[in-house]
CSV table of C-alpha atoms in Angstrom, one decimal:
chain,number,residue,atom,x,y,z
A,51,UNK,CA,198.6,144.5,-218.1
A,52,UNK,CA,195.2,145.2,-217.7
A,53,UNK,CA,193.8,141.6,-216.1
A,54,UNK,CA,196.5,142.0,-213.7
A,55,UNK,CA,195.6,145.8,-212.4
A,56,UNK,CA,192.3,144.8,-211.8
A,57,UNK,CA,192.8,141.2,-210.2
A,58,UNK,CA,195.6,143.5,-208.2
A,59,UNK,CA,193.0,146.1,-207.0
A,60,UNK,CA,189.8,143.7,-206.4
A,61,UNK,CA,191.3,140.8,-205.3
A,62,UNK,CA,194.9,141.9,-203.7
A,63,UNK,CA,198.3,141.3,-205.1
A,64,UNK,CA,199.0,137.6,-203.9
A,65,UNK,CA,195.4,136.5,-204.7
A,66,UNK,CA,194.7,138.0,-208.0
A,67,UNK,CA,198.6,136.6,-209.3
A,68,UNK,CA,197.0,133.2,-207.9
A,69,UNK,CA,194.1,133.6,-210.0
A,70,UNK,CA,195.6,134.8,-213.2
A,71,UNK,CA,198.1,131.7,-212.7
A,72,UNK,CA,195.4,129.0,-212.6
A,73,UNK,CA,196.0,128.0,-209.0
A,74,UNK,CA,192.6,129.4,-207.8
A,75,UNK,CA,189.7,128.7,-209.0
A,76,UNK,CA,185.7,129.6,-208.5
A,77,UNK,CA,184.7,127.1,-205.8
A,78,UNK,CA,188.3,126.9,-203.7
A,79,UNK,CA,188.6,128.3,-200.7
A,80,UNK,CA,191.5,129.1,-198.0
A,81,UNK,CA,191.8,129.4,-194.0
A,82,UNK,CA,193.2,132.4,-193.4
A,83,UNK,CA,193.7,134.4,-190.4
A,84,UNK,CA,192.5,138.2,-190.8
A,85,UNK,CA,190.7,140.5,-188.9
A,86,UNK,CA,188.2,142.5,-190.5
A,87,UNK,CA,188.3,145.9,-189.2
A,88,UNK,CA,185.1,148.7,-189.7
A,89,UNK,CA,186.1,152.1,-188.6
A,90,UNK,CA,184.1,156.0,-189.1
A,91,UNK,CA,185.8,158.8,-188.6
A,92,UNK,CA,182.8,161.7,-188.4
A,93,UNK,CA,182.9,164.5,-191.1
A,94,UNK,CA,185.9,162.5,-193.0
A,95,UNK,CA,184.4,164.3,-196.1
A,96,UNK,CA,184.6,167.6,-194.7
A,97,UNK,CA,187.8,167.1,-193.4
A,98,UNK,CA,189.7,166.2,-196.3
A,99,UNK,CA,188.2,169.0,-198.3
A,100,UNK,CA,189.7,171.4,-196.1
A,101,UNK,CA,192.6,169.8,-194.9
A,102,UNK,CA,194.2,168.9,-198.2
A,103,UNK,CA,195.5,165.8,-199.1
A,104,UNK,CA,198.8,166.0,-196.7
A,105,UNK,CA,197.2,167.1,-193.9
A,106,UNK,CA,194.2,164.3,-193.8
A,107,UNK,CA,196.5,161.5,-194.5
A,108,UNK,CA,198.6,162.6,-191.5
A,109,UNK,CA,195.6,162.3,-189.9
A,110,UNK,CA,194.4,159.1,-190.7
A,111,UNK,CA,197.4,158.2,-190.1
A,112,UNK,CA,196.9,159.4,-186.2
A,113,UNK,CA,193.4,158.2,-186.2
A,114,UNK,CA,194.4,154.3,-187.4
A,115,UNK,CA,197.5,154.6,-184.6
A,116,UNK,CA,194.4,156.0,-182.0
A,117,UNK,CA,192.4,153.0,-183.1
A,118,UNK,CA,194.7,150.0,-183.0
A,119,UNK,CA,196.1,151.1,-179.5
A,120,UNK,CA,192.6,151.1,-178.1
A,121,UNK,CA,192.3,148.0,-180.0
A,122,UNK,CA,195.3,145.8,-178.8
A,123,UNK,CA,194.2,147.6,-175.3
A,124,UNK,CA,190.6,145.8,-175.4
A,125,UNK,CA,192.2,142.7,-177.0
A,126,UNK,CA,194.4,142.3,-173.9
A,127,UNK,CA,191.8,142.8,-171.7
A,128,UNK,CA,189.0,140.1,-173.3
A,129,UNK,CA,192.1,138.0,-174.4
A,130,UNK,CA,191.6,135.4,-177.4
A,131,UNK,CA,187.9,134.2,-176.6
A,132,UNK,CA,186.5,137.8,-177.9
A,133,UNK,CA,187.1,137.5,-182.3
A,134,UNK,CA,185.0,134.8,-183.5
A,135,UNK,CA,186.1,132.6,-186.5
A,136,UNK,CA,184.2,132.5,-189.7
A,137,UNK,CA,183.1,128.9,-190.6
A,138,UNK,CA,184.4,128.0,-193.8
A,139,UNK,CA,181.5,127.6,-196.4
A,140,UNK,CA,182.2,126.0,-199.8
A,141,UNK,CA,179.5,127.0,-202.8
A,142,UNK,CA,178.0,123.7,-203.2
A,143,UNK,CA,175.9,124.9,-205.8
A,144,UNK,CA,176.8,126.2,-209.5
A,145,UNK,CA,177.3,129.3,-210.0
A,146,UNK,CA,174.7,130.2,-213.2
């Protein structure tokens, strides 16, 4: 089904079932935890046009294992006053 492939691939699989099912609606909102997590690895481009496919998902796959053990390393260090929460803000306004 076509609504459900792109609700799947814009809004995730548990949200965009949610959605088409009539349980969320424009306006709600959820508290969630979830860390949002922005990562560059320099000449990506480069390297997956001449690794190949295999070779640069093994090594994303090393990078992302790199990056969360420096990660949990710096998260055990500043301990839980480091992330900062998002404040939940409702649209109070309609959307036009």
């Amino acid at each position: 089904m076509l609504s459900q492939s792109l609700v799947d691939t814009y809004l995730g699989r548990i949200s965009g079932r949610r959605v088409l099912d009539g349980s969320i609606k424009r306006g709600d909102s959820d508290l969630i935890d979830a860390v949002i997590w922005f990562s560059d690895l320099r000449n990506s481009t480069r390297l997956a046009e001449s690794l190949g496919h295999e070779k640069f998902l093994a090594l994303l796959d090393d990078y992302f294992d790199a990056s969360l053990a420096v990660s949990k390393m710096i998260y055990s260090i500043a301990g839980r006053t480091s992330p900062r929460p998002f404040r939940k803000i409702r649209n109070t306004r309609p959307c036009a």
